[in-house]
Coordinates of C-alpha atoms and ligand atoms in Angstrom, one line a residue:
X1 CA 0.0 0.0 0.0
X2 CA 1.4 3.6 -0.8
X3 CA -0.3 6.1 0.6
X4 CA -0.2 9.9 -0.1
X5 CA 1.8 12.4 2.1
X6 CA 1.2 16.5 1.4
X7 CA 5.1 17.0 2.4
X8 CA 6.2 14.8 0.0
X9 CA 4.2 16.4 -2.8
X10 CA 5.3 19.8 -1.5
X11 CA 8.4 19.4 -2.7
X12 CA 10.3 20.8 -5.4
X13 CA 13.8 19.5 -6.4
X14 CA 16.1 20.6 -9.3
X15 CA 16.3 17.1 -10.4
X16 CA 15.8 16.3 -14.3
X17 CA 12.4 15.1 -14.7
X18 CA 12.3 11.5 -16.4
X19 CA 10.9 10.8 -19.6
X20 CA 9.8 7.2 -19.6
X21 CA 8.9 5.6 -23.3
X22 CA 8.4 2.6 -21.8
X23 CA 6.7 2.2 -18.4
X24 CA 3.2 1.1 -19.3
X25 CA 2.7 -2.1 -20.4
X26 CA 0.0 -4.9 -20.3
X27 CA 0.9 -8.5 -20.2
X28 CA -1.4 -11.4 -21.6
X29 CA -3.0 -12.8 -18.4
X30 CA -4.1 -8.6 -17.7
X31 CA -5.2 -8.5 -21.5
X32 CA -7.8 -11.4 -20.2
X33 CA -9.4 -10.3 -17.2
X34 CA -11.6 -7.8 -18.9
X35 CA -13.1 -10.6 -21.2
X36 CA -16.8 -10.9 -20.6
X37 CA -17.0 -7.6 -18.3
X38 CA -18.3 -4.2 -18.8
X39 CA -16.4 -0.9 -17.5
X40 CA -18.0 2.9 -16.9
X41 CA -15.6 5.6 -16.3
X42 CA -17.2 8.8 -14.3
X43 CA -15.3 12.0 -14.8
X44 CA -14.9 15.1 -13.0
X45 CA -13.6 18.0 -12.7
X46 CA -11.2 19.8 -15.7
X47 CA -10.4 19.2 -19.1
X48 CA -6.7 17.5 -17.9
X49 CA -9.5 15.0 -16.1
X50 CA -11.7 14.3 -19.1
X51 CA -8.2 13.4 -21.5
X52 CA -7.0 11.2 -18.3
X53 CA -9.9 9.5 -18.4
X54 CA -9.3 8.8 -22.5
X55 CA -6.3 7.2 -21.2
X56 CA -7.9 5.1 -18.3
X57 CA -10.4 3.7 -20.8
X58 CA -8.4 2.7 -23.8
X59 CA -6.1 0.9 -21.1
X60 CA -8.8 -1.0 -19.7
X61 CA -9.8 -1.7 -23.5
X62 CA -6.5 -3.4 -23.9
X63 CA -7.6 -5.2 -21.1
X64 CA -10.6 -6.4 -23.1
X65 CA -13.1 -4.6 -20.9
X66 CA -16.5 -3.3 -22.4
X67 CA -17.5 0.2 -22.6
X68 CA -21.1 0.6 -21.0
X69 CA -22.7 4.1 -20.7
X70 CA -24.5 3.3 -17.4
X71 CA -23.3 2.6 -14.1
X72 CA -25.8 0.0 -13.5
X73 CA -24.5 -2.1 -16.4
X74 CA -20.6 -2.4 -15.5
X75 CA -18.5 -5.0 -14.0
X76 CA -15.8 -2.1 -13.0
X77 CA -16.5 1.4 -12.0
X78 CA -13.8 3.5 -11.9
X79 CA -14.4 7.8 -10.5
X80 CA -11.5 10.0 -11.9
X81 CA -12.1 12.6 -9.4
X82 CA -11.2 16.4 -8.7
X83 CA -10.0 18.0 -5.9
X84 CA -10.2 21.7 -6.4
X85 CA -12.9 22.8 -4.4
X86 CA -15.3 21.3 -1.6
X87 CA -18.5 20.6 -4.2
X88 CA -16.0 18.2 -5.9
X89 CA -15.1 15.7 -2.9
X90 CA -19.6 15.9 -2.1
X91 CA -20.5 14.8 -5.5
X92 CA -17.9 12.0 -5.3
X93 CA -18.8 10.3 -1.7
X94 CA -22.8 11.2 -2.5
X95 CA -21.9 8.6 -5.9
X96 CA -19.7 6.4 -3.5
X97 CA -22.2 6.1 -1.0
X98 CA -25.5 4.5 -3.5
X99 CA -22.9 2.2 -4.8
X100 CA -22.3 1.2 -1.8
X101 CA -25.8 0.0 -1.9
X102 CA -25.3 -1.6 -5.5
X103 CA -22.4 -3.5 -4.4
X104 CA -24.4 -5.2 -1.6
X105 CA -26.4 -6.2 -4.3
X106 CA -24.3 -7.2 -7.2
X107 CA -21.0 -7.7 -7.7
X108 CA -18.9 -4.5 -8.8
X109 CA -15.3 -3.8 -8.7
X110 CA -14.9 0.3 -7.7
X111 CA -11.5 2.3 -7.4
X112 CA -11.4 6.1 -7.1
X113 CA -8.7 7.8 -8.9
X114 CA -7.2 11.3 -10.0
X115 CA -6.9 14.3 -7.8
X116 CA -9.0 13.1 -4.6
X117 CA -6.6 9.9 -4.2
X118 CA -3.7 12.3 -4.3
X119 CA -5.3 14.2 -1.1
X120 CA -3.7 12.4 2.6
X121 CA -7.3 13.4 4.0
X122 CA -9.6 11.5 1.6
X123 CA -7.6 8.5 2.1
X124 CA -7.6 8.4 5.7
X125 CA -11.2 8.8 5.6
X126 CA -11.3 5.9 3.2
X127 CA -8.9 4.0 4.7
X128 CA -11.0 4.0 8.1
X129 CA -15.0 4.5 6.1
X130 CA -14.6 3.0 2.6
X131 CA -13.4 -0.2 3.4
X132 CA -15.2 -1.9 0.9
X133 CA -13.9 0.3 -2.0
X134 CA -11.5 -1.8 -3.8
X135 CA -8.8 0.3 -5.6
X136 CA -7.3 3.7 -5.0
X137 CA -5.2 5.0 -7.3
X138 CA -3.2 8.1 -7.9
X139 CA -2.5 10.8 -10.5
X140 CA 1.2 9.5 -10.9
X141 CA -0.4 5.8 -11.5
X142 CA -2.4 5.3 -14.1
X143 CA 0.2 3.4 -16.3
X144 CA -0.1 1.1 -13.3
X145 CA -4.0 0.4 -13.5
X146 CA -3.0 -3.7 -14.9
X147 CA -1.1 -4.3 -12.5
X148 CA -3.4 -2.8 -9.7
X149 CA -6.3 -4.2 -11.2
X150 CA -4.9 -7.5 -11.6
X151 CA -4.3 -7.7 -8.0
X152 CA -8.1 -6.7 -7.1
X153 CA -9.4 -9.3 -9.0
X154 CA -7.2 -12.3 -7.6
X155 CA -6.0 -11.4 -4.1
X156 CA -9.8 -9.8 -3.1
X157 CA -7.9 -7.2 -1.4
X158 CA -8.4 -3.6 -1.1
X159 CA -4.9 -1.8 -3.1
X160 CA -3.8 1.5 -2.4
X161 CA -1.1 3.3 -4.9
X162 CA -0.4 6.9 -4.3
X163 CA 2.6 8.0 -4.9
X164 CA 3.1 11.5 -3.9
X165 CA 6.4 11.6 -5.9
X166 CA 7.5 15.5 -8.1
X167 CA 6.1 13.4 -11.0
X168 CA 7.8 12.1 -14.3
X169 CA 6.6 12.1 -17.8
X170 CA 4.9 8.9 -19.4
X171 CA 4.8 8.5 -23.3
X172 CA 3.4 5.8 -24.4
X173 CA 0.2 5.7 -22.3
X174 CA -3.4 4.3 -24.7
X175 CA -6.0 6.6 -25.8
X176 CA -9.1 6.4 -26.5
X177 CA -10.3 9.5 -28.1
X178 CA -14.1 10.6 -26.9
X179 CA -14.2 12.9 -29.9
X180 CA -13.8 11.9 -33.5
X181 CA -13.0 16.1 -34.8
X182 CA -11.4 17.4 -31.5
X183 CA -8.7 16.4 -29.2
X184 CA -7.1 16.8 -26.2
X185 CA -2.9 16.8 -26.3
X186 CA -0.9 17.3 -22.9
X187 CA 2.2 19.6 -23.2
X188 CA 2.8 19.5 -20.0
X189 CA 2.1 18.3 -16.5
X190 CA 1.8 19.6 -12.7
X191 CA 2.2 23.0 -12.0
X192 CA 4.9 24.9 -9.9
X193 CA 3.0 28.3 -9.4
X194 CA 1.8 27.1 -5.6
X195 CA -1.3 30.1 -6.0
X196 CA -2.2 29.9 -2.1
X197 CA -5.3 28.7 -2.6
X198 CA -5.1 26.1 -5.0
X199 CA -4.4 22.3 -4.5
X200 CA -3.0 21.4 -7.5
X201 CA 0.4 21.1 -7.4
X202 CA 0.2 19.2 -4.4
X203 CA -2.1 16.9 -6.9
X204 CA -0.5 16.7 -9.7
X205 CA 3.6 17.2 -8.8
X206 CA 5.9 19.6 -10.0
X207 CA 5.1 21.3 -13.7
X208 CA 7.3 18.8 -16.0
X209 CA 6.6 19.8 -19.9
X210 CA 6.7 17.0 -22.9
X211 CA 9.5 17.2 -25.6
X212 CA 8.7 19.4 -28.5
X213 CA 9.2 16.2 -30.6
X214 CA 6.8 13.9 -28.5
X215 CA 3.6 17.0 -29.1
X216 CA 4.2 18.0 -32.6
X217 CA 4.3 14.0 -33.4
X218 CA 1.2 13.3 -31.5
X219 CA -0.7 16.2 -33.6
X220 CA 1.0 15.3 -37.0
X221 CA -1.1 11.7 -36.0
X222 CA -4.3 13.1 -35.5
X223 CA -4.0 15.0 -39.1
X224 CA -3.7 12.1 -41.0
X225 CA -6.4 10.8 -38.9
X226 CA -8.2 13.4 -39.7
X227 CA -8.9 15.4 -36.3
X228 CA -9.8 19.1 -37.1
X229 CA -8.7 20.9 -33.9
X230 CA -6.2 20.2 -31.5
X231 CA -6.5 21.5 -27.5
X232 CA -3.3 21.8 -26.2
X233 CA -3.4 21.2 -22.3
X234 CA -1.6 22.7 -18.9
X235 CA -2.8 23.9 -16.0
X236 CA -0.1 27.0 -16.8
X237 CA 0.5 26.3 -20.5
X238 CA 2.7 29.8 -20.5
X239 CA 4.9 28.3 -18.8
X240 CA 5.7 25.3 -20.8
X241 CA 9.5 24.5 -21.5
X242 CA 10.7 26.1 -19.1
X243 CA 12.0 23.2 -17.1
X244 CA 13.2 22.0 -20.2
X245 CA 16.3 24.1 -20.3
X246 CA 16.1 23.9 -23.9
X247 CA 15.7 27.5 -25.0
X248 CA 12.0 26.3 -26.6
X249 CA 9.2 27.6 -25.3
X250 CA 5.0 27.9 -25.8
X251 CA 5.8 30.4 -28.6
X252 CA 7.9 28.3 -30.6
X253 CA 5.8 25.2 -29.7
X254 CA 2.3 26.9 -31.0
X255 CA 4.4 28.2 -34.3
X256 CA 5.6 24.4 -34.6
X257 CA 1.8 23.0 -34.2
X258 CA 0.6 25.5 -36.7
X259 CA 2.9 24.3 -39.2
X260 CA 1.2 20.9 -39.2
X261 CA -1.6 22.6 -40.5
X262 CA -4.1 21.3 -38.0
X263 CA -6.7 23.3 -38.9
X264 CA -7.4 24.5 -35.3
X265 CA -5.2 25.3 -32.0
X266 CA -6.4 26.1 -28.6
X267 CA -4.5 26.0 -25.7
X268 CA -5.4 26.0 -21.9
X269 CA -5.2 27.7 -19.2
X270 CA -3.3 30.6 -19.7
X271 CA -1.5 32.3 -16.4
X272 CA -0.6 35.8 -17.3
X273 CA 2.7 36.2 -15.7
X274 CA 4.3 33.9 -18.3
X275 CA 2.5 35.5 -20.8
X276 CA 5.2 37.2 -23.0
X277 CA 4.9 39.6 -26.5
X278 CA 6.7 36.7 -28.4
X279 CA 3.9 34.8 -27.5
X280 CA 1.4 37.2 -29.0
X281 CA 2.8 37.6 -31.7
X282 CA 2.9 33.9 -33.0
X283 CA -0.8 33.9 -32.0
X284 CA -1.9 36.6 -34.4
X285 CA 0.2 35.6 -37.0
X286 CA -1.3 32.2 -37.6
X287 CA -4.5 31.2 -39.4
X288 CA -4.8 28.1 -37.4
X289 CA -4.4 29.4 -33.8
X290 CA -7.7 30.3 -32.6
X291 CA -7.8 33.8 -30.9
X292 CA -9.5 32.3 -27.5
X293 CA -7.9 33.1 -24.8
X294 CA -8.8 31.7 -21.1
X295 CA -7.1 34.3 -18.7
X296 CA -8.0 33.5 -15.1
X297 CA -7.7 36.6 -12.7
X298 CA -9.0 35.1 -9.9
X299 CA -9.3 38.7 -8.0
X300 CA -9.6 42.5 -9.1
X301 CA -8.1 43.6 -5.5
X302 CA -4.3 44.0 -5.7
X303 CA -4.7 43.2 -1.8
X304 CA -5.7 39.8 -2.3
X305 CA -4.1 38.8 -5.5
X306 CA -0.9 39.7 -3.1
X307 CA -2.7 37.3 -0.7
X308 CA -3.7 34.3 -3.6
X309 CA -0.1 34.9 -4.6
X310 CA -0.7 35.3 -8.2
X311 CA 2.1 37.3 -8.7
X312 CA 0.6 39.9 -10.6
X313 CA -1.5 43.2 -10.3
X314 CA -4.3 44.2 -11.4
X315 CA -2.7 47.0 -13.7
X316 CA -0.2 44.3 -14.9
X317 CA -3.6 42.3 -16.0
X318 CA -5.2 45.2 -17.5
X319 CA -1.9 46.0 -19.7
X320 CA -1.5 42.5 -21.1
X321 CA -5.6 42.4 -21.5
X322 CA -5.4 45.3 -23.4
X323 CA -2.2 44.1 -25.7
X324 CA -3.9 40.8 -26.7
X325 CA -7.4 42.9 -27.4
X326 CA -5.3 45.3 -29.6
X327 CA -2.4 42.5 -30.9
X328 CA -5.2 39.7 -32.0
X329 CA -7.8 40.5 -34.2
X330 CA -11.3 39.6 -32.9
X331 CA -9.8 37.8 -30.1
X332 CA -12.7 36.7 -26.8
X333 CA -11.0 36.3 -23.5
X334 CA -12.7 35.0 -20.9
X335 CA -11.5 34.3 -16.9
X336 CA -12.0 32.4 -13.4
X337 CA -12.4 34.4 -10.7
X338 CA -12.7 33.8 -7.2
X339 CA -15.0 35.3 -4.2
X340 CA -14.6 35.4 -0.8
X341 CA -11.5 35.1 -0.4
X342 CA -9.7 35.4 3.0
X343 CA -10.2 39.2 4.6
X344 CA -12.2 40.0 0.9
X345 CA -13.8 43.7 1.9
X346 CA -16.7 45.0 0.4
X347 CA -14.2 47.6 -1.0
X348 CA -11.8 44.7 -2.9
X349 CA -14.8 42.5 -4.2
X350 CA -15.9 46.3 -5.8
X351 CA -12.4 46.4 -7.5
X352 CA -13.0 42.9 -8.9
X353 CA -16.7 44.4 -10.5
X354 CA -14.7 47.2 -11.7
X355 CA -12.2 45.0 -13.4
X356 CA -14.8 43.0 -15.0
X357 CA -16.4 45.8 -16.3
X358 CA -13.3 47.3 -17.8
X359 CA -12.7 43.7 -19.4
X360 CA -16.1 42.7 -20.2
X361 CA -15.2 39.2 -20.9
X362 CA -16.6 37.0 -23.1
X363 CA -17.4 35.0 -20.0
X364 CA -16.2 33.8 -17.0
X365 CA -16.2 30.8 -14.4
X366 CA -16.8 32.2 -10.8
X367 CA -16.5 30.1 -7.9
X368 CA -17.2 30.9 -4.2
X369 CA -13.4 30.1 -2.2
X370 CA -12.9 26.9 -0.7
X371 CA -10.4 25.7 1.8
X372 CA -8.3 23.2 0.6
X373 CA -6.4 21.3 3.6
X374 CA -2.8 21.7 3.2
X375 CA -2.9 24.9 1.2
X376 CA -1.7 28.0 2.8
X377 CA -5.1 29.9 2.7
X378 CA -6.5 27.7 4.1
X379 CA -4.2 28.0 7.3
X380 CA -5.8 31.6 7.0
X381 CA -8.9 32.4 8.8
X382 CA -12.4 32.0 6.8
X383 CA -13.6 35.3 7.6
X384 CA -16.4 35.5 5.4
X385 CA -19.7 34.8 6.0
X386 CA -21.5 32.4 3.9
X387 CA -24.4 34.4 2.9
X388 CA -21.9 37.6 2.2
X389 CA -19.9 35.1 -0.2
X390 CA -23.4 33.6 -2.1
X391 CA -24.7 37.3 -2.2
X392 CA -21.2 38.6 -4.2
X393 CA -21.3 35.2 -6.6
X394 CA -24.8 36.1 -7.2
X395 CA -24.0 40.1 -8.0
X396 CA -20.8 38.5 -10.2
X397 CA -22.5 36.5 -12.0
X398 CA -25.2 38.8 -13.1
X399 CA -22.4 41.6 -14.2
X400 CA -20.5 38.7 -16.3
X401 CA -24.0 37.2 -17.8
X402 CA -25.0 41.1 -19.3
X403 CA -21.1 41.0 -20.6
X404 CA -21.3 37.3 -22.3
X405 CA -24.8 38.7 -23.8
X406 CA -24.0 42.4 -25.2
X407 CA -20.7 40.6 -26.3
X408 CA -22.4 37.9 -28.4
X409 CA -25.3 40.4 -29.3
X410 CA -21.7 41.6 -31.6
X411 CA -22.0 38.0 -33.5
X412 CA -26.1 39.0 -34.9
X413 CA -26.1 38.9 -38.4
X414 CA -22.4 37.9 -38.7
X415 CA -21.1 35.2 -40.2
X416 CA -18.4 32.7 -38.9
X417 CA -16.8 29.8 -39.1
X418 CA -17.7 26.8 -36.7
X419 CA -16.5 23.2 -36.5
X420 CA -19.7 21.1 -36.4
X421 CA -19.0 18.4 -33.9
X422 CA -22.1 17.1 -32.1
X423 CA -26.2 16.9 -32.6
X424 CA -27.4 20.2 -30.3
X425 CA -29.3 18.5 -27.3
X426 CA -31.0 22.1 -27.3
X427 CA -32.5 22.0 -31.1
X428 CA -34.3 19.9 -33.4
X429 CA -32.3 19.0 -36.3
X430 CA -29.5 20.8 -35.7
X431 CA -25.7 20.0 -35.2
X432 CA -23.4 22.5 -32.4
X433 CA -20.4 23.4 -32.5
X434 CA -17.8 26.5 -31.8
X435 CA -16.7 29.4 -33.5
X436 CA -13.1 30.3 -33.8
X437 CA -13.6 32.5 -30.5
X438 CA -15.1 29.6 -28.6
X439 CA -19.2 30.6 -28.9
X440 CA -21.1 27.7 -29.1
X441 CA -23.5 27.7 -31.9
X442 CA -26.6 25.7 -33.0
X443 CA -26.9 25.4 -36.2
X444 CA -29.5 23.9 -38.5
X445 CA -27.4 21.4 -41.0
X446 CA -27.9 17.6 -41.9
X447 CA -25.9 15.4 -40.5
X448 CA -23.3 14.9 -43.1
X449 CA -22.1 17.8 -42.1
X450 CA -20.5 16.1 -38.6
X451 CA -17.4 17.0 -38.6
X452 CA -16.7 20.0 -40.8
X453 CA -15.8 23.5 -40.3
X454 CA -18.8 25.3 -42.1
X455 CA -19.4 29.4 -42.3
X456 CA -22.2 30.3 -40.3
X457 CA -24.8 33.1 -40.5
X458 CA -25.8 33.9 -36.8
X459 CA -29.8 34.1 -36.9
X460 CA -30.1 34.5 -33.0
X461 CA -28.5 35.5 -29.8
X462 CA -28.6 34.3 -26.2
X463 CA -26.7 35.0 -23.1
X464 CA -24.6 31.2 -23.4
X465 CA -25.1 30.2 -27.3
X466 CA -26.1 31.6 -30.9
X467 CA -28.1 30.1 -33.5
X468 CA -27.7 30.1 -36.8
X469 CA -27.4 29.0 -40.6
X470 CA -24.8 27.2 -43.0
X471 CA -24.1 30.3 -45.9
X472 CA -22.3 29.6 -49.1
Ligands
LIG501 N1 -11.6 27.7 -4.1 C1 -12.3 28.2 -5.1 N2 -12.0 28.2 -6.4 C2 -10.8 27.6 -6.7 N3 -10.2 27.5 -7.8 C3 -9.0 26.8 -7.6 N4 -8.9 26.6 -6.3 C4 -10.0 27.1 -5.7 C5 -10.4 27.1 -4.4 N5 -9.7 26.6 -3.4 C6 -10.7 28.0 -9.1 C7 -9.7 29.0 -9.7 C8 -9.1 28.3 -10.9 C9 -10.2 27.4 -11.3 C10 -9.8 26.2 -12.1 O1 -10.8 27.0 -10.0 O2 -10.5 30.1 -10.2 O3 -8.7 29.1 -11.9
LIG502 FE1 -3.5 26.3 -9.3 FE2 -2.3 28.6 -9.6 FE3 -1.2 26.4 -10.7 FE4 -3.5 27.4 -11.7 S1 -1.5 28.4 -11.7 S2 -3.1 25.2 -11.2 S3 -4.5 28.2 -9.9 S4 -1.5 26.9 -8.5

């Protein structure tokens, strides 16, 4: 049993992080014991979640397990969790606790894995509550999952593997893609920026970036197999190659994705410290990188930015804001922020509504704080009330839901280009899809159209999607 320790995944060491080509494999009596069983992923939590659980799935496909899209069908359920706020761990243990009631029932295999497993708390409480979960597993082990499957099913025994080590980096992990148009590509993993509230690099170790060589062959792959758009993924994406020591950095790696003529780049999340001109530039230069930009700012109060550690003010934020409005033609930003922080005044939530209404963001997630246990906020004292903290989210939200309306109110009568990926839940026979800038878009079309970037004549606005209509 490993279990996971918050000093341990404190630390930071100068040492070179390891590339390993090699480390996940799958031997024949693993590739059986999925034979005549069914398997359900449940994801939460960020986009870095959703393409881990890509990998989890096509490794317990080479495992011979059987994709079913309910719980109640599957031999194996397996929770890739998140830890970054409160709401996260509830939804997980509410799930946990009515199969709990299943397995009394039927027999199921469970393990819990991803953020939550990387948290000393959570395992304590299931070490000592969840005795009857079978497999734990960490963010550092999922090239492990035969092995630590294979010993579920034949010693009966619950198996616990978190290792809270600075991390490496794993090539040759499976996918299985969700998305037949899009994908998902890590460029990097961890994050070293230790923002005092946040829990993540405690979760997921110490920022180590891919090789150029290891990205640009991945999306060269998904060309010829003919993906349209490429997300490239970091929780600090600015910062990527900089632990390289290789002189290479997110500028030179989005010029070197946009010569493989993908026809679309993203790239998330942006932190704005690393954020440099070079970078800029190579954005507006290129046809194929879209101008959407996720800039989190988390606080408008220079006070508690100071306090969040973000390393930034709120002029600094304004000043590179303004450069990427002016730099990248057409370009939508839009942020997280955060309310509530520790010792918040009425006076610094009013700077963050004045800095939203200078930015006017295309949108924005906003999220009430939450202690994380082992973070240094939340060794600072909760000072806020509860109702003072809904009351701000609620007077947020309603100033970034009049910005996300007058801004797509610009789109009426426009017409853009969208990637048509999916059948809209929201409207009879049409496909959805995003524009360029990252506006989701009903759009009347027949199905053959699945798939391909179309222009688009926008027929109607709303506050969180447009409508519209294929043009010539
Ligand atoms: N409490 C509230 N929100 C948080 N976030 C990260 N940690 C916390 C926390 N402890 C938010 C930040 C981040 C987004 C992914 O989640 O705004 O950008
Ligand atoms: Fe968390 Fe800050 Fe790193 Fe983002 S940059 S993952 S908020 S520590």
């Amino acid at each position: 049993m490993q279990v996971p320790c918050l000093n341990e995944a404190r630390k930071r060491t100068k040492d070179k992080v390891l590339i390993q080509e090699n480390l996940y494999q799958v031997n024949e009596k693993q590739k059986n014991l999925g034979i005549g069983k069914k398997y359900f992923v449940k994801t939460y939590g960020c986009q870095m979640n959703e393409h881990d659980s890509e990998n989890i799935s096509a490794i317990l496909e080479e495992m011979n397990f059987i994709r079913v899209n309910h719980i109640e069908e599957a031999d194996l359920v397996i929770l890739n969790t998140c830890a970054i706020r409160e709401n996260a761990h509830d939804k997980v243990f509410g799930l946990l606790g009515r199969i709990k009631h299943t397995k009394a029932t039927k027999s199921v295999v469970v393990g819990l894995g991803g953020c939550m497993a990387q948290e000393e708390i959570i395992v304590d409480t299931i070490l000592r509550r969840y005795k009857w979960l079978d497999f734990v597993f960490g963010t550092h082990n999922f090239y492990n999952l035969p092995n630590i499957i294979e010993k579920v099913y034949v010693q009966n025994k619950q198996q616990i593997e978190v290792i809270s080590c600075e991390g490496q980096v794993i090539e040759n992990i499976p996918v299985k893609r969700d998305n037949k148009y899009k994908a998902w590509v890590n460029i990097m993993y961890g994050c070293d920026k230790f923002c005092t509230y946040c829990i993540v690099p405690y979760t997921r170790g110490k920022q180590r970036s891919r090789l150029p060589f290891h990205i640009i062959e991945e999306v060269k792959n998904l060309v010829k197999n003919g993906y349209k758009e490429v997300t490239l993924l970091g929780q600090n994406v600015n910062a990527y190659g900089k632990d390289l020591n290789i002189d290479y950095t997110l500028a030179n790696l989005l010029e070197d994705v946009a010569k493989t003529n993908i026809e679309r780049i993203r790239f998330i999340t942006s932190h704005p410290w690393d954020f440099s001109d070079k970078m800029i530039d190579v954005i507006s230069k290129y046809q194929n990188i879209m101008p959407y930009i996720h800039l989190p700012i988390q606080s408008g109060s220079n006070k508690i930015l100071k306090l969040m550690g973000r390393r930034y003010t709120k002029e600094e934020y304004l000043t590179l804001f303004n450069k990427l409005k002016a730099k990248i033609p057409h370009v939508s930003i839009t942020t997280d922020i955060i309310v509530g922080f520790p010792n918040e005044t009425e006076e610094d939530f009013n700077e963050t509504l004045d800095v939203v209404k200078k930015c006017q963001f295309d949108s924005a997630f906003t999220f009430i704080f939450s202690p994380r246990v082992g973070t240094p906020a939340s060794k600072m004292e909760d000072n806020i009330p509860l109702d003072v903290k809904e009351a701000r989210l609620r007077e947020l939200n309603n100033l970034i839901n009049k910005y996300s309306k007058e801004n797509n109110e610009r789109y009426m009568n426009k017409t853009v280009s969208v990637l048509l990926e999916d059948y809209s839940s929201k409207k009879k026979d049409c496909l959805n899809g995003y524009t360029d800038t990252m506006k989701l878009v009903n759009v009347k079309s027949p199905d053959c159209n699945l798939g391909k970037i179309v222009n688009v004549k926008i027929t109607d606005v709303k506050t969180w999607s447009l409508d519209g209509e294929i043009v010539k």
